[in-house]
XYZ file of C-alpha atoms in Angstrom:
586
model
C 0.000 0.000 0.000
C 2.827 2.378 0.858
C 4.573 1.600 -2.436
C 1.370 2.197 -4.457
C 0.830 5.509 -2.656
C 4.369 6.664 -3.458
C 3.891 5.772 -7.140
C 0.624 7.703 -7.363
C 2.151 10.742 -5.655
C 5.113 10.606 -8.034
C 2.710 10.447 -10.980
C 0.860 13.518 -9.691
C 4.135 15.419 -9.346
C 5.116 14.543 -12.935
C 1.737 15.719 -14.199
C 2.086 19.061 -12.451
C 5.765 19.581 -13.262
C 5.207 21.381 -16.575
C 2.540 23.694 -15.149
C 4.683 24.477 -12.106
C 7.595 25.431 -14.353
C 5.294 27.568 -16.494
C 3.986 29.431 -13.430
C 7.587 30.102 -12.373
C 8.102 32.074 -15.604
C 5.600 34.676 -14.309
C 3.790 35.058 -17.635
C 0.693 36.368 -15.857
C 2.257 39.829 -15.504
C 1.754 40.327 -19.266
C -1.270 42.589 -19.532
C -2.422 41.514 -23.052
C -4.084 38.099 -23.208
C -2.900 37.423 -26.773
C 0.774 37.794 -25.876
C 0.214 35.978 -22.596
C -1.313 32.952 -24.342
C 1.320 32.865 -27.091
C 4.169 33.025 -24.544
C 2.726 30.190 -22.473
C 2.187 27.897 -25.452
C 5.637 28.745 -26.796
C 7.086 27.737 -23.417
C 5.236 24.395 -23.536
C 6.426 23.840 -27.104
C 10.083 24.420 -26.238
C 9.955 22.578 -22.911
C 8.584 19.454 -24.628
C 11.067 19.856 -27.552
C 8.206 20.021 -30.044
C 9.822 23.028 -31.733
C 12.522 20.647 -33.045
C 9.959 18.446 -34.860
C 8.950 19.851 -38.248
C 5.343 19.535 -39.384
C 6.396 17.225 -42.229
C 8.176 14.930 -39.768
C 4.991 14.930 -37.703
C 2.893 13.942 -40.736
C 5.368 11.154 -41.484
C 5.037 9.922 -37.889
C 1.228 9.847 -38.279
C 1.594 7.703 -41.385
C 4.167 5.343 -39.859
C 1.911 4.719 -36.847
C -1.120 3.951 -39.020
C -3.124 7.064 -38.076
C -3.723 8.116 -41.679
C -6.075 5.191 -42.264
C -8.106 5.678 -39.065
C -11.324 7.649 -38.842
C -11.119 11.061 -37.149
C -13.554 10.003 -34.446
C -11.677 6.784 -33.643
C -10.300 6.654 -30.104
C -6.839 5.618 -28.973
C -5.740 4.867 -25.423
C -2.926 6.494 -23.497
C -0.535 3.573 -24.017
C -0.761 3.873 -27.798
C -0.374 7.635 -27.513
C 2.819 7.053 -25.560
C 4.057 4.717 -28.305
C 3.404 7.374 -30.948
C 5.249 10.036 -28.951
C 8.157 7.636 -28.425
C 8.520 7.086 -32.172
C 8.410 10.871 -32.773
C 11.164 11.732 -30.305
C 13.388 8.735 -31.032
C 13.299 9.614 -34.741
C 14.119 13.197 -33.776
C 17.238 12.082 -31.897
C 18.374 10.173 -34.984
C 18.224 13.391 -37.029
C 20.003 15.531 -34.422
C 23.806 15.575 -34.033
C 25.248 13.776 -31.043
C 26.057 17.074 -29.298
C 22.411 18.187 -29.403
C 20.647 15.017 -28.304
C 17.522 15.490 -26.162
C 16.262 13.597 -23.146
C 13.666 11.410 -24.862
C 12.056 9.966 -21.729
C 11.609 13.387 -20.158
C 10.131 14.874 -23.355
C 7.693 11.965 -23.671
C 6.586 12.278 -20.058
C 6.039 16.051 -20.154
C 4.158 16.010 -23.459
C 2.068 12.973 -22.538
C 0.940 14.574 -19.284
C 0.122 17.849 -21.054
C -1.976 16.102 -23.735
C -3.842 14.027 -21.171
C -4.509 17.101 -19.006
C -5.744 19.017 -22.063
C -7.916 16.431 -23.826
C -8.745 13.889 -21.106
C -9.503 16.032 -18.093
C -12.227 13.597 -16.970
C -9.795 10.666 -16.803
C -11.319 8.282 -19.404
C -7.861 7.270 -20.620
C -8.756 7.826 -24.301
C -8.787 10.623 -26.863
C -9.780 10.888 -30.528
C -7.354 10.656 -33.430
C -8.429 14.056 -34.738
C -7.767 15.727 -31.361
C -4.253 14.300 -31.212
C -3.513 15.278 -34.841
C -4.821 18.811 -34.325
C -2.811 19.334 -31.158
C 0.502 17.956 -32.464
C 0.191 19.671 -35.860
C -0.468 23.003 -34.114
C 2.237 22.758 -31.459
C 5.063 21.288 -33.565
C 7.706 23.319 -35.411
C 7.686 24.400 -39.034
C 6.022 27.106 -41.105
C 2.486 28.190 -40.341
C 1.618 27.912 -44.050
C 2.482 24.191 -44.072
C 0.495 23.621 -40.885
C -2.604 25.339 -42.267
C -2.376 23.386 -45.515
C -2.256 20.113 -43.593
C -5.173 21.153 -41.389
C -7.226 22.118 -44.447
C -6.523 18.719 -46.028
C -8.035 17.119 -42.903
C -11.220 19.262 -42.823
C -12.049 19.411 -46.564
C -13.976 17.021 -48.790
C -12.894 15.289 -52.000
C -13.724 18.423 -54.033
C -11.361 20.624 -52.036
C -14.153 22.472 -50.207
C -14.005 23.008 -46.472
C -16.610 21.121 -44.422
C -17.923 23.515 -41.773
C -18.678 20.691 -39.348
C -15.066 19.511 -39.493
C -13.749 23.044 -39.046
C -16.041 23.421 -36.057
C -14.556 20.215 -34.662
C -11.053 21.551 -35.285
C -11.878 24.771 -33.394
C -13.223 22.758 -30.465
C -9.994 20.784 -30.224
C -7.457 23.550 -30.874
C -9.107 26.051 -28.503
C -8.539 23.593 -25.672
C -4.876 24.616 -25.792
C -5.469 28.178 -24.436
C -7.791 26.678 -21.847
C -5.053 24.275 -20.744
C -2.731 27.220 -19.989
C -5.501 29.015 -18.036
C -6.518 31.432 -20.824
C -9.933 29.935 -21.545
C -12.004 33.101 -20.827
C -10.162 35.006 -23.575
C -10.100 32.297 -26.260
C -12.844 29.846 -25.359
C -15.002 28.092 -27.928
C -18.467 29.454 -28.749
C -21.160 28.292 -31.151
C -20.684 31.364 -33.351
C -16.933 30.907 -33.785
C -17.159 29.240 -37.212
C -19.395 31.868 -38.829
C -17.308 34.623 -37.258
C -14.236 33.285 -39.045
C -15.916 32.344 -42.336
C -19.149 34.125 -43.239
C -18.831 32.779 -46.818
C -20.648 29.685 -48.021
C -17.902 27.985 -50.046
C -14.369 27.959 -48.632
C -11.454 26.766 -50.764
C -7.795 26.495 -49.799
C -6.750 30.010 -50.815
C -9.713 31.577 -48.997
C -8.903 29.517 -45.907
C -5.291 30.736 -45.962
C -6.335 34.349 -46.639
C -8.525 34.413 -43.550
C -6.198 32.655 -41.107
C -3.049 34.460 -42.295
C -4.644 37.909 -42.499
C -3.511 40.863 -40.406
C -5.212 40.683 -38.010
C -6.343 37.032 -38.062
C -9.643 35.861 -36.531
C -9.914 36.752 -32.865
C -10.237 33.137 -31.744
C -6.927 32.140 -33.384
C -4.935 35.378 -33.075
C -2.465 33.632 -30.729
C -1.430 31.066 -33.378
C 0.458 33.374 -35.813
C 1.798 35.351 -32.836
C 3.368 32.162 -31.459
C 5.214 31.713 -34.773
C 6.339 35.352 -34.771
C 7.676 34.880 -31.242
C 9.750 31.946 -32.455
C 11.166 34.030 -35.319
C 12.252 37.045 -33.209
C 13.703 35.303 -30.159
C 17.260 35.957 -31.382
C 16.677 39.305 -33.155
C 18.911 42.091 -31.784
C 17.943 45.793 -31.821
C 20.781 48.271 -31.004
C 18.290 50.763 -29.522
C 17.856 52.021 -25.971
C 14.549 51.335 -24.248
C 12.869 54.591 -23.232
C 11.606 53.126 -19.937
C 14.127 50.651 -18.513
C 17.080 52.360 -20.278
C 18.440 49.059 -21.500
C 21.019 49.767 -24.211
C 19.769 47.000 -26.508
C 16.665 44.920 -27.104
C 16.023 41.283 -27.948
C 12.807 40.054 -29.537
C 10.103 42.552 -30.462
C 10.596 46.324 -30.503
C 7.676 48.737 -30.105
C 7.706 52.324 -31.399
C 5.132 54.932 -30.384
C 3.273 56.573 -33.266
C 2.656 59.788 -31.305
C 5.747 60.337 -29.124
C 8.786 61.058 -31.295
C 11.654 58.633 -30.693
C 9.861 56.759 -27.895
C 10.615 53.011 -28.081
C 9.996 50.160 -25.679
C 11.410 46.668 -25.387
C 8.965 43.771 -25.391
C 9.227 43.251 -21.623
C 8.250 46.861 -20.824
C 5.511 46.977 -23.435
C 3.972 43.684 -22.359
C 3.875 44.869 -18.760
C 2.311 48.244 -19.643
C 5.208 50.429 -18.530
C 5.209 54.079 -19.649
C 7.150 57.212 -18.788
C 7.036 60.932 -19.561
C 4.301 62.111 -21.924
C 3.828 58.605 -23.298
C 0.648 56.738 -22.380
C -0.512 53.152 -22.805
C -3.391 54.517 -24.869
C -1.013 55.601 -27.644
C -0.796 53.492 -30.754
C 2.377 51.385 -30.914
C 3.968 49.772 -33.964
C 5.573 46.367 -33.561
C 8.970 45.776 -35.233
C 10.439 42.312 -35.658
C 13.726 43.414 -37.275
C 16.230 46.254 -37.146
C 17.133 48.533 -40.062
C 20.072 50.898 -39.896
C 19.542 54.612 -40.748
C 21.368 54.085 -44.039
C 18.936 51.325 -45.047
C 15.988 53.489 -44.003
C 17.290 56.383 -46.138
C 17.819 54.164 -49.180
C 14.365 52.669 -48.640
C 12.801 56.149 -48.519
C 14.680 57.320 -51.641
C 13.714 54.184 -53.574
C 10.107 54.596 -52.493
C 10.028 58.268 -53.500
C 11.567 57.495 -56.887
C 9.144 54.643 -57.547
C 11.849 51.966 -57.397
C 10.194 49.873 -54.696
C 9.137 46.338 -55.738
C 5.525 45.348 -55.522
C 4.709 43.717 -52.192
C 4.387 39.959 -52.219
C 1.128 38.305 -51.095
C 1.053 36.783 -47.590
C 1.075 33.290 -49.106
C 1.485 31.719 -52.565
C -1.685 31.124 -54.552
C -2.414 27.410 -54.852
C -4.504 25.773 -57.609
C -8.191 25.452 -56.865
C -8.178 21.721 -57.613
C -8.739 19.458 -54.633
C -5.650 18.326 -52.774
C -5.430 14.814 -51.417
C -4.810 14.513 -47.668
C -1.184 15.175 -46.828
C -0.176 11.861 -45.299
C 3.025 11.420 -47.369
C 1.722 8.104 -48.684
C 2.541 9.150 -52.233
C 6.244 9.386 -51.419
C 6.612 5.608 -51.814
C 5.434 5.590 -55.446
C 7.905 7.941 -57.103
C 8.137 7.704 -60.876
C 11.548 7.181 -62.509
C 12.771 8.479 -65.867
C 12.175 6.301 -68.898
C 15.803 5.388 -69.321
C 16.105 4.227 -65.742
C 12.924 2.202 -66.166
C 14.408 0.518 -69.205
C 17.586 -0.325 -67.303
C 15.588 -1.649 -64.353
C 13.511 -3.870 -66.629
C 16.655 -5.130 -68.318
C 18.270 -5.948 -64.968
C 15.080 -7.632 -63.720
C 14.830 -9.715 -66.904
C 18.477 -10.677 -66.604
C 18.040 -11.648 -62.930
C 14.947 -13.725 -63.729
C 16.805 -15.423 -66.515
C 19.704 -16.283 -64.216
C 17.305 -17.620 -61.580
C 15.493 -19.767 -64.139
C 18.735 -21.162 -65.509
C 19.990 -21.861 -61.989
C 16.820 -23.790 -61.152
C 17.038 -25.715 -64.423
C 20.665 -26.567 -63.770
C 19.770 -28.099 -60.391
C 17.064 -30.217 -61.975
C 19.128 -31.418 -64.957
C 21.265 -34.557 -64.632
C 24.980 -33.983 -64.300
C 25.585 -35.633 -67.706
C 23.906 -32.676 -69.542
C 27.069 -30.561 -69.624
C 26.551 -29.069 -73.095
C 23.396 -27.235 -72.019
C 25.151 -25.679 -69.028
C 28.078 -24.652 -71.205
C 25.760 -22.940 -73.711
C 23.895 -21.149 -70.926
C 27.134 -19.855 -69.402
C 28.281 -18.692 -72.818
C 25.048 -16.754 -73.361
C 25.384 -15.181 -69.917
C 28.940 -14.069 -70.690
C 27.832 -12.616 -74.021
C 24.985 -10.713 -72.353
C 27.331 -9.341 -69.676
C 29.829 -8.271 -72.354
C 27.065 -6.470 -74.290
C 25.925 -4.662 -71.182
C 29.484 -3.611 -70.351
C 29.994 -2.302 -73.885
C 26.786 -0.299 -73.721
C 27.749 1.080 -70.336
C 31.167 2.071 -71.677
C 29.584 3.834 -74.662
C 27.186 5.696 -72.400
C 30.044 6.878 -70.184
C 32.016 8.047 -73.215
C 29.005 9.941 -74.530
C 28.502 11.598 -71.129
C 32.168 12.626 -71.021
C 31.991 14.041 -74.560
C 28.873 16.042 -73.794
C 30.453 17.387 -70.596
C 33.530 18.586 -72.508
C 31.389 20.218 -75.181
C 29.347 21.967 -72.506
C 32.506 23.292 -70.814
C 33.870 24.513 -74.152
C 30.561 26.170 -75.013
C 30.406 27.950 -71.647
C 33.917 29.459 -72.021
C 34.161 32.732 -73.980
C 36.219 32.470 -77.195
C 37.139 34.963 -79.931
C 34.899 33.059 -82.337
C 31.858 33.688 -80.142
C 32.785 37.344 -79.854
C 32.751 37.562 -83.669
C 29.283 36.018 -83.939
C 27.480 39.318 -83.331
C 29.914 42.280 -83.114
C 27.055 44.786 -83.263
C 25.512 43.521 -80.031
C 28.898 43.521 -78.300
C 29.616 47.079 -79.433
C 26.231 48.284 -78.183
C 26.788 46.473 -74.908
C 30.167 48.182 -74.437
C 28.624 51.578 -75.212
C 25.848 51.016 -72.699
C 28.306 50.014 -70.009
C 30.459 53.064 -70.816
C 27.377 55.281 -70.562
C 26.492 53.701 -67.232
C 29.990 54.395 -65.853
C 29.742 58.027 -66.980
C 26.375 58.442 -65.274
C 27.705 56.909 -62.066
C 30.690 59.291 -62.083
C 28.368 62.204 -62.720
C 26.137 61.186 -59.828
C 29.144 60.919 -57.514
C 30.289 64.407 -58.552
C 26.811 65.826 -57.911
C 26.665 64.206 -54.489
C 30.068 65.677 -53.613
C 28.952 69.124 -54.821
C 25.794 68.869 -52.772
C 27.803 67.977 -49.670
C 30.143 70.956 -50.210
C 27.159 73.296 -50.646
C 25.717 72.090 -47.346
C 29.067 72.700 -45.602
C 29.329 76.207 -47.021
C 25.734 76.964 -46.090
C 26.363 76.040 -42.463
C 29.496 78.212 -42.411
C 27.579 81.157 -43.868
C 24.808 80.833 -41.341
C 27.331 80.834 -38.501
C 29.091 83.868 -39.981
C 25.784 85.778 -40.216
C 25.013 85.005 -36.612
C 28.440 86.228 -35.427
C 28.112 89.431 -37.495
C 24.701 90.171 -36.019
C 26.020 89.684 -32.475
C 28.940 92.077 -33.165
C 26.617 94.778 -34.508
C 24.270 94.490 -31.549
C 27.219 94.706 -29.152
C 28.594 97.869 -30.829
C 25.276 99.736 -30.837
C 24.479 98.525 -27.321
C 21.056 97.354 -28.409
C 19.352 93.977 -28.103
C 16.794 92.193 -30.282
C 14.120 93.245 -27.812
C 15.020 96.977 -28.051
C 15.162 97.159 -31.879
C 12.391 95.041 -33.265
C 12.580 96.652 -36.695
C 16.165 95.546 -37.162
C 15.464 91.974 -36.115
C 12.469 91.806 -38.387
C 14.464 93.011 -41.396
C 17.240 90.484 -40.805
C 15.211 87.305 -40.429
C 17.652 84.409 -40.496
C 16.884 80.941 -41.929
C 17.380 77.932 -39.689
C 20.827 76.325 -40.182
C 20.784 73.151 -42.217
C 23.071 70.405 -40.984
C 25.129 68.343 -43.376
C 24.242 64.705 -43.782
C 27.886 63.604 -43.491
C 29.334 63.155 -40.024
C 32.240 65.370 -39.049
C 31.652 67.935 -41.824
C 31.428 71.081 -39.625
C 34.230 73.460 -40.730
C 36.766 74.804 -38.260
C 38.690 77.310 -40.483
C 38.466 81.145 -40.503
C 35.333 82.929 -41.889
C 37.264 84.553 -44.742
C 38.233 81.081 -45.952
C 34.587 79.970 -45.786
C 33.653 82.635 -48.422
C 36.247 81.378 -50.890
C 34.565 79.976 -53.971
C 31.122 81.420 -53.110
C 29.153 83.223 -55.848
C 29.138 87.025 -56.395
C 25.519 87.212 -55.234
C 26.461 86.034 -51.760
C 29.550 88.288 -51.611
C 27.476 91.336 -52.541
C 24.931 90.464 -49.914
C 27.565 90.375 -47.192
C 29.395 93.492 -48.428
C 26.244 95.630 -48.068
C 26.016 94.843 -44.339
C 22.370 93.718 -44.582
C 22.308 89.997 -45.537
C 19.444 88.814 -47.670
C 17.264 85.809 -47.073
C 18.841 83.022 -49.163
C 16.360 80.301 -48.078
C 14.381 80.292 -51.363
C 17.518 80.229 -53.534
C 18.988 77.371 -51.535
C 15.726 75.418 -51.638
C 15.545 75.859 -55.426
C 19.148 74.680 -55.728
C 18.441 71.660 -53.529
C 15.352 70.776 -55.588
C 17.328 71.011 -58.825
C 20.014 68.719 -57.410
C 17.353 66.219 -56.268
C 15.666 66.273 -59.701
C 19.036 65.764 -61.388
C 19.762 62.764 -59.148
C 16.306 61.317 -59.921
C 16.888 61.649 -63.666
C 20.300 60.025 -63.262
C 18.753 57.114 -61.371
C 16.163 56.654 -64.139
C 18.912 56.722 -66.791
C 20.889 54.163 -64.792
C 17.861 51.877 -64.655
C 17.295 52.273 -68.415
C 20.960 51.460 -69.077
C 20.730 48.379 -66.826
C 17.602 47.250 -68.691
C 19.384 47.721 -72.014
C 22.394 45.746 -70.841
C 20.192 42.930 -69.550
C 18.247 42.881 -72.840
C 21.425 42.677 -74.910
C 22.817 39.906 -72.700
C 19.509 38.035 -72.937
C 19.635 38.265 -76.761
C 23.167 36.883 -76.767
C 22.186 34.038 -74.449
C 19.186 33.191 -76.652
C 21.450 33.051 -79.677
C 23.854 30.761 -77.877
C 21.023 28.504 -76.747
C 19.669 28.231 -80.299
C 23.130 27.265 -81.622
C 23.565 24.777 -78.779
C 20.102 23.277 -79.364
C 20.840 22.856 -83.073
C 24.102 21.094 -82.207
C 22.429 18.793 -79.692
C 19.578 17.992 -82.065
C 22.082 16.976 -84.714
C 23.948 14.839 -82.221
C 20.788 13.137 -81.037
C 20.031 12.064 -84.599
C 23.525 10.633 -84.885
C 23.587 8.904 -81.475
C 22.663 5.178 -81.632
C 19.728 4.028 -79.483
C 20.269 1.237 -76.965
């Protein structure tokens, strides 16, 4: 009795171990239920080593354990579930290197207790096949697109149309996961969940993916894509200081306020609702999962303003509307081979059958029939010699084709003489491109020098105004007319670091136009803001035109190279077609 009591208490401790470790992580301080649920399920996934099992490996495990042929409503007991989990983790250890092996027994025990606590809370000792498939396919590693495709193959009919009753069953099973981590009130199942997700009547694969991978996704499943985003940003580094905790860098998500300029929070401070200064938790925050340097941001803005940005890709590839068969990997055992390999396999099989038949005949024949055996051995030797000759010819042909391909891929003077006009145009285009690039570099250098001179001039004007006010003993407050007539533009800083001049003012005016010199010689400087803005706009327009010319030159170069490649391919195809007619068939 004492021994049985100790075993039962040990079993209870093992069942509660995962939940006790999850509570120790203090996830409940996260104020948003979506992030709280995703963090808890991500912890369970990593603690049970499910993040190391890809969804395709999970599908293969379902097939190997005979689950693909069972009905969704069929029940399996806990012992068979343990066998399935054992096969999953032992196969995982075979794929992992020896330095990254996992504790299989511990992973099986933790995951088994979690599944039983989630889907067999009443203690019947059984659960349905569909519940186990839904849970493991959702909690394993891999891309969310592959998971959703597999789930759709399980809830659709033979015509590729989603069955609402099966999707309702899937929601019932998958929403037990938030309930298991004590988030049931936020993501519990209701009778209107299906129609809330899909108000349409006919749901195909692409529509199913559009809805579940939208931004934002359906409220009931908003934690599922967030769990995958958490896995993708766990090792992302942001070299930015948090505005609340003053941490010099961030890991994971980064949140930027859309109202407070330069206010950024790390994921820990944002999840806990921390705020400082004028910032409030009611402000809209933008979530960043990567870091871009200021140089990349500037190039992105210039490309966007010049219309050079590529068209955004859809959230998922568009799949054909034809019905997909259930993804159980059963078709992987019936791969088709090329025709030549089939012919060789048939020849080998016929030769093996012939040898087996002759061997059986030789055992049945009397030992005096030596002439028949001698003839059979002679035929076998002739057949082997023919096969060796054919194999030798095939190898020679492969070697010859490889040499011809290497010779065709190397540039020769003969190829250069095939189309001298195209080569001349290509050289001219490349020369034009180099000239435009040099011109753009010169314009950028001129623009930088103008900015440096502008800053020097603004500083000189400010010093001159201070000297005049000191000599007359007046201040800006005592002579408003003078300050109004000498309105100064705001100084414009150069974009290059360390470009502030340190030489004397008379050197700063060297090389400046007569208009500026006259303005300073009269003692009353003019407002040069409009002239400088016009000059800056002209430089920007010139750079835009240069960029467009560069793109046109690149397109011309690519078109000429494509024409040359097409010509080479036509010549090569003609050569190969002639060789195929001359090559003997085996």
